PDB file of C-alpha atoms in Angstrom:
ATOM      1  CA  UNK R   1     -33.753  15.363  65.560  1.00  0.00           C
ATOM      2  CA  UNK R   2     -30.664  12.359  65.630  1.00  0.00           C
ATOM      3  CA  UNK R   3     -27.876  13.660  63.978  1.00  0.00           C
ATOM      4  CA  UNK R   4     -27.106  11.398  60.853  1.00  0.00           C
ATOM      5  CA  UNK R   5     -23.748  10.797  58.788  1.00  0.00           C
ATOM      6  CA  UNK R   6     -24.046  11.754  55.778  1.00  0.00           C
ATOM      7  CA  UNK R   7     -20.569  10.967  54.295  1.00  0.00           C
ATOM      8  CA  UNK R   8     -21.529   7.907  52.848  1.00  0.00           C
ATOM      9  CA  UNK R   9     -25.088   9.089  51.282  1.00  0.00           C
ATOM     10  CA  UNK R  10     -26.179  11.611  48.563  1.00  0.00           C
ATOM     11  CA  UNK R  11     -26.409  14.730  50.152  1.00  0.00           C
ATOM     12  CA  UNK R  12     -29.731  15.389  47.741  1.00  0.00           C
ATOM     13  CA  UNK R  13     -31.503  12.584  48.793  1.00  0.00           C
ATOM     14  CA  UNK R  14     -30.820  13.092  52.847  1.00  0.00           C
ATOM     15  CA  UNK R  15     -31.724  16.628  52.898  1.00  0.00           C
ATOM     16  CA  UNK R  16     -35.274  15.811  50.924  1.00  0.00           C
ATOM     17  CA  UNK R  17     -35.481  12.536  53.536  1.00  0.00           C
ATOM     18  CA  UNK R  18     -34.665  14.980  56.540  1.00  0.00           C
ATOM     19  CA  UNK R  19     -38.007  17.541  55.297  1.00  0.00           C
ATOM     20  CA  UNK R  20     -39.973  14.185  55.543  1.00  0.00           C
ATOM     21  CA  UNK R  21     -39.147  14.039  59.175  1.00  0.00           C
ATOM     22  CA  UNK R  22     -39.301  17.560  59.700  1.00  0.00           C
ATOM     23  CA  UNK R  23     -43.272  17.349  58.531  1.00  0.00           C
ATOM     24  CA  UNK R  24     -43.549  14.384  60.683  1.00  0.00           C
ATOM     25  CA  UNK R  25     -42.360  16.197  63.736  1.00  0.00           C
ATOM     26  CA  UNK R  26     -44.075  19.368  63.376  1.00  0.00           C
ATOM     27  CA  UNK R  27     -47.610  18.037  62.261  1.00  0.00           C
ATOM     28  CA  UNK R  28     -47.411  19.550  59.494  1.00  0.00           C
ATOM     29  CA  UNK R  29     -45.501  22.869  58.688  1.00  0.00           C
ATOM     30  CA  UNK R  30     -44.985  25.795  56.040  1.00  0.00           C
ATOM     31  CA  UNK R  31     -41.999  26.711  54.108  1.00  0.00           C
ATOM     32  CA  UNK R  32     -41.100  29.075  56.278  1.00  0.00           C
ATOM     33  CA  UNK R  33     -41.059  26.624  59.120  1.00  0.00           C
ATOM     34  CA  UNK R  34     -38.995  24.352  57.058  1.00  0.00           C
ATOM     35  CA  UNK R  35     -36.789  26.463  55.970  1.00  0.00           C
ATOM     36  CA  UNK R  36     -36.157  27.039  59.549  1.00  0.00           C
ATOM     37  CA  UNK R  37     -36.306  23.856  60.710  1.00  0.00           C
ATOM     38  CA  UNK R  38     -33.841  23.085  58.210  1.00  0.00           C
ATOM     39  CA  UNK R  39     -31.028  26.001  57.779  1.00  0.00           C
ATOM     40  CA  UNK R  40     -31.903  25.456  54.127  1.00  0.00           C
ATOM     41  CA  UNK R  41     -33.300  28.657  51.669  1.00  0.00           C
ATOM     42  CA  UNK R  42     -36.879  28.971  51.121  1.00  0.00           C
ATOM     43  CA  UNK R  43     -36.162  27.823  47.193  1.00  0.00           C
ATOM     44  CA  UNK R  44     -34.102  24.735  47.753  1.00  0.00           C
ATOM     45  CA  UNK R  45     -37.045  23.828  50.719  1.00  0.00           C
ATOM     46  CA  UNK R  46     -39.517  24.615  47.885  1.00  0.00           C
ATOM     47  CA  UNK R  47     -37.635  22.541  45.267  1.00  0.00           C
ATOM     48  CA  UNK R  48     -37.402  19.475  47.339  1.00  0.00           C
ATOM     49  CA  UNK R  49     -41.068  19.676  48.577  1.00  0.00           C
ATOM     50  CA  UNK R  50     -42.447  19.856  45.093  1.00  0.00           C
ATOM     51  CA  UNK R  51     -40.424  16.318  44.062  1.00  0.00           C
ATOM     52  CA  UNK R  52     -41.418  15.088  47.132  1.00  0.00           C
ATOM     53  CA  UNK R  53     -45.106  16.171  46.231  1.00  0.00           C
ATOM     54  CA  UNK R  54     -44.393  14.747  42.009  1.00  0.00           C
ATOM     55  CA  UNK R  55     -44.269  11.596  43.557  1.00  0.00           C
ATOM     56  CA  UNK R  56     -46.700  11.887  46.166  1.00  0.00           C
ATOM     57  CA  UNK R  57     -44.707  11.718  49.362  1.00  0.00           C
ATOM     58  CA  UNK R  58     -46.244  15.498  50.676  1.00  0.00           C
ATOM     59  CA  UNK R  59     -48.925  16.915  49.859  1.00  0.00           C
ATOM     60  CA  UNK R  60     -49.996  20.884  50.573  1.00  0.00           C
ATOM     61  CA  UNK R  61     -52.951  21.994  52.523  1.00  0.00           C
ATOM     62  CA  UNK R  62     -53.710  25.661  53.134  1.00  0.00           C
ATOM     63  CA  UNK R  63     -50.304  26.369  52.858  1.00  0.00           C
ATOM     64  CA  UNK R  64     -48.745  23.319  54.732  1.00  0.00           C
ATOM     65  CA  UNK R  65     -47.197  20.759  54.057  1.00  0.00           C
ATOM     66  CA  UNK R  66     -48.224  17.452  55.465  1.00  0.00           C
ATOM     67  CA  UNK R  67     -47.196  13.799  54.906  1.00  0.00           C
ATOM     68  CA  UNK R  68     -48.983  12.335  51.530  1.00  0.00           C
ATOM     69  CA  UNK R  69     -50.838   8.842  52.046  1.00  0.00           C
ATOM     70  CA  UNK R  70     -48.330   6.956  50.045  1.00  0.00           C
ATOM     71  CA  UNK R  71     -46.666   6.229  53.261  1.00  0.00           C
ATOM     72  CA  UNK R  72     -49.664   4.532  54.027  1.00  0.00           C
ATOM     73  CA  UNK R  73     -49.289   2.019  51.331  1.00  0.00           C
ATOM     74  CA  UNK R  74     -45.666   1.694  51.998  1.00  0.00           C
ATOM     75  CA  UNK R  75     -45.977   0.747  55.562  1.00  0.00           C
ATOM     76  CA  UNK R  76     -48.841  -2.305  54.680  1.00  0.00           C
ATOM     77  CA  UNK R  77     -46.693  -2.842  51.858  1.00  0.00           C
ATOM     78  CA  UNK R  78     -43.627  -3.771  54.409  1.00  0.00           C
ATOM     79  CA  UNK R  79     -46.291  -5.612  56.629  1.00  0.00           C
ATOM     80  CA  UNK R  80     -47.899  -7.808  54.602  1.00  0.00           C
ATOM     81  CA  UNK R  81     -44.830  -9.255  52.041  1.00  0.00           C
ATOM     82  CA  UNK R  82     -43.424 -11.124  55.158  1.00  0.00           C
ATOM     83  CA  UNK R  83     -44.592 -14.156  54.418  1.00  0.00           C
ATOM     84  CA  UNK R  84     -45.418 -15.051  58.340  1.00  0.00           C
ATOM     85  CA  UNK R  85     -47.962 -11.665  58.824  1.00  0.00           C
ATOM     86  CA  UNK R  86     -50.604 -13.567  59.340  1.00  0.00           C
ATOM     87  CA  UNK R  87     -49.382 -15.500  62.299  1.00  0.00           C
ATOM     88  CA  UNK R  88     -47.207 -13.247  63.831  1.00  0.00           C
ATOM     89  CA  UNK R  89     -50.660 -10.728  63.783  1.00  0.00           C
ATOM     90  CA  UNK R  90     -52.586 -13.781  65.314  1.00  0.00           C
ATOM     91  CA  UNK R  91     -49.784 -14.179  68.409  1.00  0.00           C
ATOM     92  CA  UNK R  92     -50.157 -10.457  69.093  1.00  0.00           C
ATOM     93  CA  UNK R  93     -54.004 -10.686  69.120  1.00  0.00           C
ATOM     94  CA  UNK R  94     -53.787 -13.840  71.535  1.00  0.00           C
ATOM     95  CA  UNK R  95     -51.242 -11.948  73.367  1.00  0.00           C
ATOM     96  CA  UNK R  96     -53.176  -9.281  74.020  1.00  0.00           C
ATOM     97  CA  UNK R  97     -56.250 -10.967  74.817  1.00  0.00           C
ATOM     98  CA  UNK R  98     -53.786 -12.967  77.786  1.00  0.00           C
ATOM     99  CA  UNK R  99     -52.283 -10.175  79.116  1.00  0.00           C
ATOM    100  CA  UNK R 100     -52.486  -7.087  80.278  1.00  0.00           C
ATOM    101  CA  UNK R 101     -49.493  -5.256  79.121  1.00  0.00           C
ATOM    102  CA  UNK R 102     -48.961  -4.248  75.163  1.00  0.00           C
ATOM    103  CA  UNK R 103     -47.727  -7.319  72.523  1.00  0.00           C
ATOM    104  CA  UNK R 104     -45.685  -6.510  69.402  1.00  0.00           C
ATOM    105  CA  UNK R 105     -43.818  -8.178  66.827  1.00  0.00           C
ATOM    106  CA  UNK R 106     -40.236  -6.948  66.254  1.00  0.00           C
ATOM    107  CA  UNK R 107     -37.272  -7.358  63.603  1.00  0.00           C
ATOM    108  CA  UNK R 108     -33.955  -6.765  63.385  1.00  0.00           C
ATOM    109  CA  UNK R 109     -33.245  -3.963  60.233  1.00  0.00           C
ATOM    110  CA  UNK R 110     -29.723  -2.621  58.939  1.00  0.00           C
ATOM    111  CA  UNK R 111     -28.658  -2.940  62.790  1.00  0.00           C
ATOM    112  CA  UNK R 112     -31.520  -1.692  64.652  1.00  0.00           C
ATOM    113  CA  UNK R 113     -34.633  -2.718  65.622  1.00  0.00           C
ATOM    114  CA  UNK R 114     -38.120  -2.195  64.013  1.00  0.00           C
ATOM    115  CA  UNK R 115     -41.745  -2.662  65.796  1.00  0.00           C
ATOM    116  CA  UNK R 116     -43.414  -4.462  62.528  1.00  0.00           C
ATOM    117  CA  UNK R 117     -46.243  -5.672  63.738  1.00  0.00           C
ATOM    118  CA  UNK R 118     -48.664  -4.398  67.155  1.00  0.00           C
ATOM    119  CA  UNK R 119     -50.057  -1.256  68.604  1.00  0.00           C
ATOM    120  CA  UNK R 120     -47.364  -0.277  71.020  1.00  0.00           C
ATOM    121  CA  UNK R 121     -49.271   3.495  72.478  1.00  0.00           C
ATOM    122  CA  UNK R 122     -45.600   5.373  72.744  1.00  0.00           C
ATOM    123  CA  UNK R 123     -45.033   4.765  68.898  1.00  0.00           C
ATOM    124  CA  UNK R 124     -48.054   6.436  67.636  1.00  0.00           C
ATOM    125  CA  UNK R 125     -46.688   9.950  68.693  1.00  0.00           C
ATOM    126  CA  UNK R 126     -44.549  11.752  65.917  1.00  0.00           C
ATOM    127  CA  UNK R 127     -41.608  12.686  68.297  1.00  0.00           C
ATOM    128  CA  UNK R 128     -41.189   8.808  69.429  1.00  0.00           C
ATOM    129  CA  UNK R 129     -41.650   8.404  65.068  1.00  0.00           C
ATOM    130  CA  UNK R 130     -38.414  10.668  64.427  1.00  0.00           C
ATOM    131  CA  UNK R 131     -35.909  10.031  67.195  1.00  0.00           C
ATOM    132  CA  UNK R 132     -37.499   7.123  68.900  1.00  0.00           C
ATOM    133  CA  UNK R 133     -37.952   4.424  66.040  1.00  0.00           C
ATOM    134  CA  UNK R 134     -36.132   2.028  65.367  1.00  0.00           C
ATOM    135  CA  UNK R 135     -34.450   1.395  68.843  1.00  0.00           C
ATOM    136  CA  UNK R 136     -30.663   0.591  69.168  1.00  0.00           C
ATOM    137  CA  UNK R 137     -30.298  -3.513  69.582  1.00  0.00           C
ATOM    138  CA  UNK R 138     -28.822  -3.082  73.426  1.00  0.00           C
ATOM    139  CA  UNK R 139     -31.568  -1.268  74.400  1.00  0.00           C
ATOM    140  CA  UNK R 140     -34.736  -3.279  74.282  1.00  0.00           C
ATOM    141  CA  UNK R 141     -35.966  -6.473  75.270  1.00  0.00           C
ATOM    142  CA  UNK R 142     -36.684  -7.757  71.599  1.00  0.00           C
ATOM    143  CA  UNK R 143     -33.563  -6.615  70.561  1.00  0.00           C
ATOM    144  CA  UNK R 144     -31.652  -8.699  72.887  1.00  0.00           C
ATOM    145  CA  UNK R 145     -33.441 -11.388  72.155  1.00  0.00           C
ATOM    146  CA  UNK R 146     -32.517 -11.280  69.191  1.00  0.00           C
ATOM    147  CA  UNK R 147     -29.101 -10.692  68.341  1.00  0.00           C
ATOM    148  CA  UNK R 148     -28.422 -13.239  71.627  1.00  0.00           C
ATOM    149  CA  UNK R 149     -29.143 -15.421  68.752  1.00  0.00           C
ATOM    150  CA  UNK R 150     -26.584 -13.727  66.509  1.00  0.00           C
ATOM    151  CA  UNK R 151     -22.813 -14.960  66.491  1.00  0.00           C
ATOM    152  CA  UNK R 152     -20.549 -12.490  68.341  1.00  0.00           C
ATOM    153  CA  UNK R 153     -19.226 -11.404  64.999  1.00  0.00           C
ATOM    154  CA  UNK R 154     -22.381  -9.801  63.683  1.00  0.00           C
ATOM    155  CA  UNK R 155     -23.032  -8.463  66.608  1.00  0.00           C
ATOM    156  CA  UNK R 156     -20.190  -6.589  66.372  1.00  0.00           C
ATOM    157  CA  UNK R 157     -20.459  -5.347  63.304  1.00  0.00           C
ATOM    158  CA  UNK R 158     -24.123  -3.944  64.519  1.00  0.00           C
ATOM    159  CA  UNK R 159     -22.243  -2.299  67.487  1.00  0.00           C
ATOM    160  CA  UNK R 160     -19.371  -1.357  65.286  1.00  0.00           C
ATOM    161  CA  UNK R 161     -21.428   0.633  63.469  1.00  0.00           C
ATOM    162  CA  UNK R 162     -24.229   2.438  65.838  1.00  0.00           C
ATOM    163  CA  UNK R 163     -22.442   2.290  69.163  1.00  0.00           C
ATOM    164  CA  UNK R 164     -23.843   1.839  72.084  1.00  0.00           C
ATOM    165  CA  UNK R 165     -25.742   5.332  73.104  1.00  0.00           C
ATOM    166  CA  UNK R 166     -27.256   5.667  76.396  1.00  0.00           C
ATOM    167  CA  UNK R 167     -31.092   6.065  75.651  1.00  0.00           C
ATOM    168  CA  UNK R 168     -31.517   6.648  79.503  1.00  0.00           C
ATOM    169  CA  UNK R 169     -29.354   6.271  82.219  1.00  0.00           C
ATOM    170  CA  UNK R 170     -29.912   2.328  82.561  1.00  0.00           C
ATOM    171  CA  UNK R 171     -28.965   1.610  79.240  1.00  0.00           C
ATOM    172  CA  UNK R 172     -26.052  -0.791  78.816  1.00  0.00           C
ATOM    173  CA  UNK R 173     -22.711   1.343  77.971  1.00  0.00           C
ATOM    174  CA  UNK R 174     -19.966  -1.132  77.640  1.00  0.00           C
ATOM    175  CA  UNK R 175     -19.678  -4.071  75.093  1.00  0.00           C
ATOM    176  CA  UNK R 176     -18.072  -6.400  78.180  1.00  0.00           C
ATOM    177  CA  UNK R 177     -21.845  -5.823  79.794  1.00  0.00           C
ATOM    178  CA  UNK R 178     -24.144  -6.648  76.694  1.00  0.00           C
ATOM    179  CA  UNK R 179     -22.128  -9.581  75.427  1.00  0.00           C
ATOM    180  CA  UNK R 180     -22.398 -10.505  79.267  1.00  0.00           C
ATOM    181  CA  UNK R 181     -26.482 -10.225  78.900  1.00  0.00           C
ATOM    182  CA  UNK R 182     -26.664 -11.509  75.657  1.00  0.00           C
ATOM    183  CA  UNK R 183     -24.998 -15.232  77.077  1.00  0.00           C
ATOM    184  CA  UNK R 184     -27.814 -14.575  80.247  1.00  0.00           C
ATOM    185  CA  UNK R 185     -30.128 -14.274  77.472  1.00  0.00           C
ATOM    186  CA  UNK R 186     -29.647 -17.708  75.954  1.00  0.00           C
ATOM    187  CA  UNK R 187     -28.912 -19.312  79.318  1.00  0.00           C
ATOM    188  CA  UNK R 188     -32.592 -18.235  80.581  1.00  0.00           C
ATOM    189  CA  UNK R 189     -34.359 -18.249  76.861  1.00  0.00           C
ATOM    190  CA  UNK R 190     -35.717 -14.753  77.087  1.00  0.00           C
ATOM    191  CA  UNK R 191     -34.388 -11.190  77.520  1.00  0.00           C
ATOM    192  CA  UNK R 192     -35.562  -8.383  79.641  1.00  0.00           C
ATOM    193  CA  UNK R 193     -35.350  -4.800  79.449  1.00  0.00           C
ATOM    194  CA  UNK R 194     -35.907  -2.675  82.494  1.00  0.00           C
ATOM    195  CA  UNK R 195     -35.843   1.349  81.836  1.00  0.00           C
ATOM    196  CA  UNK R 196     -33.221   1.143  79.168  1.00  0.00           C
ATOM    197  CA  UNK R 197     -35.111   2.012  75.948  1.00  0.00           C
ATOM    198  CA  UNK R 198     -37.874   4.597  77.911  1.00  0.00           C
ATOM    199  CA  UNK R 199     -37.723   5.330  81.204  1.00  0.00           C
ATOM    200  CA  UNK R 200     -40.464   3.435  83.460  1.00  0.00           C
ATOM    201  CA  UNK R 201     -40.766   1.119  80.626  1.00  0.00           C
ATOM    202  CA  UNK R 202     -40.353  -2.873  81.158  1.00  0.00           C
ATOM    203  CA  UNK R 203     -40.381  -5.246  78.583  1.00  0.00           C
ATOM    204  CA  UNK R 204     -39.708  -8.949  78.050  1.00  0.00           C
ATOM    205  CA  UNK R 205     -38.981 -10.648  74.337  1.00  0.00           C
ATOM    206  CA  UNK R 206     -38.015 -14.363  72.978  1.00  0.00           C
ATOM    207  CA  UNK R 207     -36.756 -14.502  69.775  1.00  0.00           C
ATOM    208  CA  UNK R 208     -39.117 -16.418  66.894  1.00  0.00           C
ATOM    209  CA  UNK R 209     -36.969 -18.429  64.360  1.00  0.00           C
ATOM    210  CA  UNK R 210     -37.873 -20.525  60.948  1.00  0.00           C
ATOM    211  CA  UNK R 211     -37.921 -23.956  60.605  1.00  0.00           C
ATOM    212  CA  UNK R 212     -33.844 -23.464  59.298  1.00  0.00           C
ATOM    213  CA  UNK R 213     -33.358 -21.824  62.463  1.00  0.00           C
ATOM    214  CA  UNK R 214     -33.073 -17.940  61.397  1.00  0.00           C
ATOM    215  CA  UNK R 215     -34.386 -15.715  62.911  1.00  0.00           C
ATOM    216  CA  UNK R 216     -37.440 -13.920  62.071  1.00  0.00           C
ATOM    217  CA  UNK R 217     -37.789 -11.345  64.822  1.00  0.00           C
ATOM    218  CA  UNK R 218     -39.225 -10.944  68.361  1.00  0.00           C
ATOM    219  CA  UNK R 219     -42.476 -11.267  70.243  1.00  0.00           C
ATOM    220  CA  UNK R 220     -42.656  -8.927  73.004  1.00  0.00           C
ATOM    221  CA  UNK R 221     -44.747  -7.723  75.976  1.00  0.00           C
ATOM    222  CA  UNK R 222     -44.120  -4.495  77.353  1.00  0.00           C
ATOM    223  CA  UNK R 223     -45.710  -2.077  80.657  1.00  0.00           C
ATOM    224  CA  UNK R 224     -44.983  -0.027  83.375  1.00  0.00           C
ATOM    225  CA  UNK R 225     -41.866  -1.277  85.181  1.00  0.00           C
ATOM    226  CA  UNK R 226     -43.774  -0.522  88.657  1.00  0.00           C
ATOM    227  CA  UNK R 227     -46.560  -3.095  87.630  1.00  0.00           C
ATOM    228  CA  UNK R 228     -44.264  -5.789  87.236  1.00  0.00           C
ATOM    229  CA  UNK R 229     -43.111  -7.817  90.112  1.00  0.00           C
ATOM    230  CA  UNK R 230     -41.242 -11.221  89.930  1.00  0.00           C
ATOM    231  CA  UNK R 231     -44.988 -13.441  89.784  1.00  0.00           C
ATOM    232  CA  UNK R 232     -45.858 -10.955  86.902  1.00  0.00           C
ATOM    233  CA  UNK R 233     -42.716 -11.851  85.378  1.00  0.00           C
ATOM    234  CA  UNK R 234     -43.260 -15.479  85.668  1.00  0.00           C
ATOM    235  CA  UNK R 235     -46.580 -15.136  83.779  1.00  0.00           C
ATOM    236  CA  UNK R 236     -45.428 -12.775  81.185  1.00  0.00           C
ATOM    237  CA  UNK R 237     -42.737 -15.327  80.268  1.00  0.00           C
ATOM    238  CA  UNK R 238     -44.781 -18.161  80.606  1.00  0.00           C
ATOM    239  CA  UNK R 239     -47.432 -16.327  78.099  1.00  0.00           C
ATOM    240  CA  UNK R 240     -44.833 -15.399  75.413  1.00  0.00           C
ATOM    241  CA  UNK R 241     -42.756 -19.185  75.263  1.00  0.00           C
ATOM    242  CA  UNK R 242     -46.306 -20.792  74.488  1.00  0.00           C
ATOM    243  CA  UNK R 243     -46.629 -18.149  72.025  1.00  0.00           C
ATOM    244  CA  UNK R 244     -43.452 -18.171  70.196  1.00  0.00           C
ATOM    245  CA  UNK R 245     -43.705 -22.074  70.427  1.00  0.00           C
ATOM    246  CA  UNK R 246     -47.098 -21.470  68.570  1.00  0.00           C
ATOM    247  CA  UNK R 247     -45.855 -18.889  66.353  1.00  0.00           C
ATOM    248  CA  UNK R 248     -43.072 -21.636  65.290  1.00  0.00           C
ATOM    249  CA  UNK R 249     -45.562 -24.873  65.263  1.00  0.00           C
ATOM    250  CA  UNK R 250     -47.093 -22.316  62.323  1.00  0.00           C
ATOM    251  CA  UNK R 251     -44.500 -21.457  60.594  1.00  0.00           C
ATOM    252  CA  UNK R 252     -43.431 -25.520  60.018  1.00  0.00           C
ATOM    253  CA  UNK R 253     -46.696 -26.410  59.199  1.00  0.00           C
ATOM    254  CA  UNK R 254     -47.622 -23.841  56.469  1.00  0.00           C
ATOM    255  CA  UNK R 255     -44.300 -24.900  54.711  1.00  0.00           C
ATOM    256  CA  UNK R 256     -44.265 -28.529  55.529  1.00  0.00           C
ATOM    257  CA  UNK R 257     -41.068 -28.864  56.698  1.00  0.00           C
ATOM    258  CA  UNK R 258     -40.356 -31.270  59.734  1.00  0.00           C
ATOM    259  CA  UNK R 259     -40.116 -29.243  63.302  1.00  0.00           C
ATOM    260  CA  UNK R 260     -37.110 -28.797  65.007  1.00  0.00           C
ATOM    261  CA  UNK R 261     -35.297 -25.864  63.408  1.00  0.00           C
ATOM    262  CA  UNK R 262     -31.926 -25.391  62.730  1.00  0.00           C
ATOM    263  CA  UNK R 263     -28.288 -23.830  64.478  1.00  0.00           C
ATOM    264  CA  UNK R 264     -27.961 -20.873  65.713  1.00  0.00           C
ATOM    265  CA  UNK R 265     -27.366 -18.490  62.901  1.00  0.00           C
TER     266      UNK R 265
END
């Protein structure tokens, strides 16, 4: 499990979050495993799992504790408030239908980046859930994309603040290199990421703005990096600019306003 600071958060509150997570990587798990998992006595484990439970967060089955379906709720809650769901969900459907690899919609969250909308196979497994999600910005295609549309000062902050950890050994290290990709990035329009998040993994994003010219997120398509040649490439581009063009075309049109966006944020 990542390692988190916890100078700046109430110790309570971290150590009830970090038995969420614990469930979540083990399936499912007793006390005893929890206490394990945790370092933390079997009472304290007990006490946290039975506000967790008050509020229906866990819930206990044959002696385990498992995640309660309030998440459920939570996660569709997060989904459906953005107010362009329903089009972003119709670009990955058409996206998937086009292409062969996987389409998802991505945002940028407190620094990091989420997969909001999609059915991406690797994030359905609890490990990827814990450690895996969200993804550092210099990592991934979408969140290059991204943040290329950023000003260098907020993208500072972002790296300021997380660093720049090496998911795998071709992840960017140095800030001289991903301010260096980031001005490729708006040159070519898109941003690629080859290996950097998971291994064997290639992906290619273009960032999807309002009509004031912020930026909503990413559309993304991702697949094996040993499928994807340079006339794959072309294609996969080609597929997502006609979709984020769409995506935008939407986005005017449901609130009126006249096409053409705005500056760079």
């Amino acid at each position: 499990m990542t390692k988190r600071d916890t100078g700046r958060v109430l110790k309570t509150t971290a150590l009830s979050l970090q038995l969420v997570e614990h469930i979540l990587e083990l399936e499912g798990a007793s006390l005893a495993d929890l206490a394990e998992a945790s370092g933390l006595a079997k009472s304290t484990v007990h006490s946290h799992l039975n506000t967790l439970a008050e509020y229906g967060y866990v819930v206990s089955e044959d002696n385990r504790y498992h995640l309660g379906a309030k998440f459920c709720h939570l996660g569709d809650y997060v989904r459906t408030r953005k107010e362009y769901r329903r089009i972003a969900e119709e670009a990955i459907a058409h996206l998937s239908q086009e292409s062969a690899l996987e389409a998802d919609f991505a945002v940028e969250e407190g620094g990091r980046i989420v997969s909001l909308y999609g059915d991406l196979d690797f994030t359905n497994f609890p490990q990827f859930l814990v450690d895996g999600s969200p993804f550092h910005i210099h990592t991934t295609a979408s969140g290059k994309a991204i943040v290329a549309e950023y000003p260098r000062e907020r993208v500072q902050e972002i790296v300021d603040r997380w660093g720049l950890p090496a998911t795998t050994e071709r992840s960017i290290s140095t800030e001289e290199k991903l301010f260096d990709e980031l001005q490729q990035v708006r040159e070519q329009g898109y941003a690629e990421s080859d290996g950097e998040a998971i291994e064997g993994l290639w992906a290619v994003g273009k960032a999807v703005k309002s009509p004031r010219g912020e930026v909503y997120g990413s559309l993304n398509l991702s697949g094996p990096a040993y499928a994807i040649d340079d006339e794959t490439k072309a294609a996969q581009v080609e597929l997502l600019t006609k979709a984020v063009e769409t995506f935008e075309r939407e986005v005017t049109e449901m609130y009126g306003a006249p096409s053409g966006g705005g500056e760079r944020i």
